[in-house]
Coordinates of C-alpha atoms in Angstrom, one line a residue:
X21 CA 55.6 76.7 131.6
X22 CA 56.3 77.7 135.1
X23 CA 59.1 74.9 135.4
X24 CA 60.7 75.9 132.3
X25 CA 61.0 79.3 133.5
X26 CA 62.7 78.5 136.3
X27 CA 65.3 76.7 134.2
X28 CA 65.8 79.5 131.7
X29 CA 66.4 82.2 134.9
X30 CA 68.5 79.7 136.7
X31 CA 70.9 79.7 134.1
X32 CA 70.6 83.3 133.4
X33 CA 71.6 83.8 136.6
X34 CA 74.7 81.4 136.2
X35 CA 75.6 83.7 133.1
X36 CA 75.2 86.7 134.8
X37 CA 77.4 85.5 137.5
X38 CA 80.0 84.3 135.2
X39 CA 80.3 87.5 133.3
X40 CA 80.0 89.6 136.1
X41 CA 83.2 87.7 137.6
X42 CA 85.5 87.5 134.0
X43 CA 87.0 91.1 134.2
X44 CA 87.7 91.1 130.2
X45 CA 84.0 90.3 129.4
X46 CA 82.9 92.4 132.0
X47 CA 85.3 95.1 131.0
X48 CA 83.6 95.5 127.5
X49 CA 80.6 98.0 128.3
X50 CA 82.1 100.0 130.7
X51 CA 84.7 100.4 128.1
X52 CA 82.9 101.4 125.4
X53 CA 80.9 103.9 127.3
X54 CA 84.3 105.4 128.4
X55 CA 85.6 105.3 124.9
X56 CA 82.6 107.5 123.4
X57 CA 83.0 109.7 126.6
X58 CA 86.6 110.2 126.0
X59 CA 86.5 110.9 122.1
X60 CA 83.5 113.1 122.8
X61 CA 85.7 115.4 124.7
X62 CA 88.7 115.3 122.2
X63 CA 86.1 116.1 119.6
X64 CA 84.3 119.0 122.0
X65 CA 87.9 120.2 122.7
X66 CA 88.7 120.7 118.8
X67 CA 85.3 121.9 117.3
X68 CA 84.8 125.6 118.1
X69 CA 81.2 125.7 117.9
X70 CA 78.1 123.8 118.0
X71 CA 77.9 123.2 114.0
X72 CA 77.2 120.4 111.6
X73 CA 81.1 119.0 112.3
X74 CA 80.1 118.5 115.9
X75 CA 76.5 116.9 115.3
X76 CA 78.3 114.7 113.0
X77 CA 80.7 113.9 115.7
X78 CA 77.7 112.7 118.1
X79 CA 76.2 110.8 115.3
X80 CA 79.6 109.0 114.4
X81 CA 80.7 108.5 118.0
X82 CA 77.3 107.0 118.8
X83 CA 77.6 104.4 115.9
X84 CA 81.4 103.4 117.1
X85 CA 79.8 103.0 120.5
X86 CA 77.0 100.8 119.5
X87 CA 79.1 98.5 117.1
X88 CA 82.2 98.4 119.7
X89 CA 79.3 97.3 122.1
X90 CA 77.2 94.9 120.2
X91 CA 79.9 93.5 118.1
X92 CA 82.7 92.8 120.9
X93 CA 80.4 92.6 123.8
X94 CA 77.8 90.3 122.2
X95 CA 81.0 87.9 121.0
X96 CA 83.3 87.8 123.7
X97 CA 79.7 87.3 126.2
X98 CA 78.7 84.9 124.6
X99 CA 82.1 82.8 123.9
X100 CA 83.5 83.0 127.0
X101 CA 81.3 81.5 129.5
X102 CA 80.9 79.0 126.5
X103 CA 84.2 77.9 125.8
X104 CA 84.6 78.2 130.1
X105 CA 81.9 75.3 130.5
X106 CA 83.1 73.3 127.5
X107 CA 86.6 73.3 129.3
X108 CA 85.2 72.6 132.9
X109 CA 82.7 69.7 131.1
X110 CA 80.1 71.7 133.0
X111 CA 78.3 71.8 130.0
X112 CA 77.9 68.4 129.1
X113 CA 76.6 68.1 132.7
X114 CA 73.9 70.4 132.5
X115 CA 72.9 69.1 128.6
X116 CA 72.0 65.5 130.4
X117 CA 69.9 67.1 132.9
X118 CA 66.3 68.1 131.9
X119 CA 67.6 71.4 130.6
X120 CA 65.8 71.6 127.2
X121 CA 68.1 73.1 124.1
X122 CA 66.0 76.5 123.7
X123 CA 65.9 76.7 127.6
X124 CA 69.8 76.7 128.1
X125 CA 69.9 79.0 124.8
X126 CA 67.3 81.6 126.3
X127 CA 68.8 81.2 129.2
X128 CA 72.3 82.3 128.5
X129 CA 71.6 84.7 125.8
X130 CA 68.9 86.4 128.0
X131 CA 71.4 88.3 130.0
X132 CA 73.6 89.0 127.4
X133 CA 70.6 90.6 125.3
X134 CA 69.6 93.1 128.0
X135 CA 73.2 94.0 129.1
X136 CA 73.7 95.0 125.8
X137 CA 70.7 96.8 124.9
X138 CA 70.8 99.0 128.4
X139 CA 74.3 100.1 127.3
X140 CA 73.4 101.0 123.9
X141 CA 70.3 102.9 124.9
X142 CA 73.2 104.4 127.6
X143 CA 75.5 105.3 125.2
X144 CA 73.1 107.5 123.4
X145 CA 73.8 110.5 125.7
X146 CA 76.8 109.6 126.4
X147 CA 77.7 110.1 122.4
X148 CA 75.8 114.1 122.3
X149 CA 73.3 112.6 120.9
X150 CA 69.4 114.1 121.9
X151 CA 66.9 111.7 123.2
X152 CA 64.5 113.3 120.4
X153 CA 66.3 112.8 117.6
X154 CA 66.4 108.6 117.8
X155 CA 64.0 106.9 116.4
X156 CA 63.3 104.3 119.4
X157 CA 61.1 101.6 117.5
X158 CA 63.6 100.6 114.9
X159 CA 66.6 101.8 117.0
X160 CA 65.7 99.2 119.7
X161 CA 64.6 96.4 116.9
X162 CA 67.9 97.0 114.7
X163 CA 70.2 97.1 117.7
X164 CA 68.5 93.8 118.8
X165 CA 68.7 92.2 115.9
X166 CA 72.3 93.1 115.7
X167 CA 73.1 92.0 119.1
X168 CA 71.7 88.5 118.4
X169 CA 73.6 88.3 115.6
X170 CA 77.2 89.0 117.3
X171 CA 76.0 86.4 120.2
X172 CA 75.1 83.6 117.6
X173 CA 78.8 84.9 116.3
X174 CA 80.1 84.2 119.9
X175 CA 78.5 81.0 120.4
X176 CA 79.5 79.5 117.1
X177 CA 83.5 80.4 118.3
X178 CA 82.8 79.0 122.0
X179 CA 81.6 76.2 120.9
X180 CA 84.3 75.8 117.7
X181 CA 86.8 76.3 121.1
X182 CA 88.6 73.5 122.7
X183 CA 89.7 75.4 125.7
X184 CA 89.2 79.0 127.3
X185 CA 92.2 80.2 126.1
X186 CA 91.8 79.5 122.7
X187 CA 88.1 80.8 122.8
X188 CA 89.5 84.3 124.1
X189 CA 92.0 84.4 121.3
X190 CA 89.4 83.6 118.2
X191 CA 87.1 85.7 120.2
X192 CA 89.3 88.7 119.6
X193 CA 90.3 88.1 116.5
X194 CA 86.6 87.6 115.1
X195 CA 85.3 90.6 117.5
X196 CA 88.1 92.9 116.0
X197 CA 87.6 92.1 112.2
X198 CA 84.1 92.9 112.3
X199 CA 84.3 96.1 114.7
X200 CA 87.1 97.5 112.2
X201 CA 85.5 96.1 108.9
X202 CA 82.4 98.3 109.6
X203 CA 84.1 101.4 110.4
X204 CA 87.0 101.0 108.0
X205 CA 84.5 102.8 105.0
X206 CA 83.6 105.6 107.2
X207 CA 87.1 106.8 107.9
X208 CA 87.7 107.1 104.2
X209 CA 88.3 110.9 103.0
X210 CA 85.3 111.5 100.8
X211 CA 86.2 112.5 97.0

């Protein structure tokens, strides 16, 4: 157990490293935490008083957050570094060695997981929104689940990529769709 361990934080740690050095997968939290920021003072500027508009503001700035996050972040994460090693043969490399399937998976979505989740739980105040008012138990378990769905998203495209490039562009493209398709409803006027 031990041994397999040190596999799976080995090649965490080559994650980590790669997202830490790719600027647009890197870029993705930070940006989202500065989007909410920056809507949150267009919304503060335009709502007069602290009323039902502007708790409703919080509430729907913290869900943009938390999809822009989980949705883009947890594709483009995942795809990247995936469709990097597929193009470097890297991969095929390290799947000869005595790197075990669930290792290299645990591995490289380990990192990916918690960067996620700490900017979700980040954006949270960052959005208005009281500490008091989430429910953490199924908060933490529906934005995990969420997040492992977006990365099994990401690692279906990096691995459907041939090279990088191509990777980056169905990243967006999938990433995009499914940001906008969920908010798309909620912009709607009500009748």
């Amino acid at each position: 157990m031990n041994r397999h361990w040190q596999k799976i934080q080995a090649i965490a740690q080559l994650k980590l490293h790669m997202i830490i050095h790719n600027l647009s997968i890197s870029f993705i939290p930070a940006f989202s935490m500065l989007m909410v920021y920056l809507l949150r003072l267009i919304i503060h500027d335009q709502s007069t008083a602290a009323d039902a508009a502007s708790a409703m503001g919080g509430a729907y700035l913290l869900s943009f957050g938390l999809l822009f996050n989980t949705v883009m972040g947890g594709i483009m994460m995942c795809s990247g570094p995936l469709a990097e090693e597929k193009e470097k043969h890297t991969l095929r490399v390290l799947m000869t060695a005595s790197v075990s399937g669930l290792d290299f998976f645990i591995g490289s979505a380990l990192p990916v997981l918690v960067i996620i989740e700490v900017v979700n739980v980040l954006m949270i105040p960052i959005a208005g929104v009281a500490w008091s008012v989430i429910p953490w138990g199924s908060f933490l378990l529906i934005s995990t689940i969420c997040a492992l769905i977006s990365m099994l998203l990401g690692y279906m495209t990096g691995i459907l990529s041939k090279k990088s490039n191509t990777g980056r562009d169905r990243q967006h493209a999938v990433a995009t769709y499914l940001h906008h398709a969920t908010l798309l409803p909620r912009s709607q006027p009500h009748a």
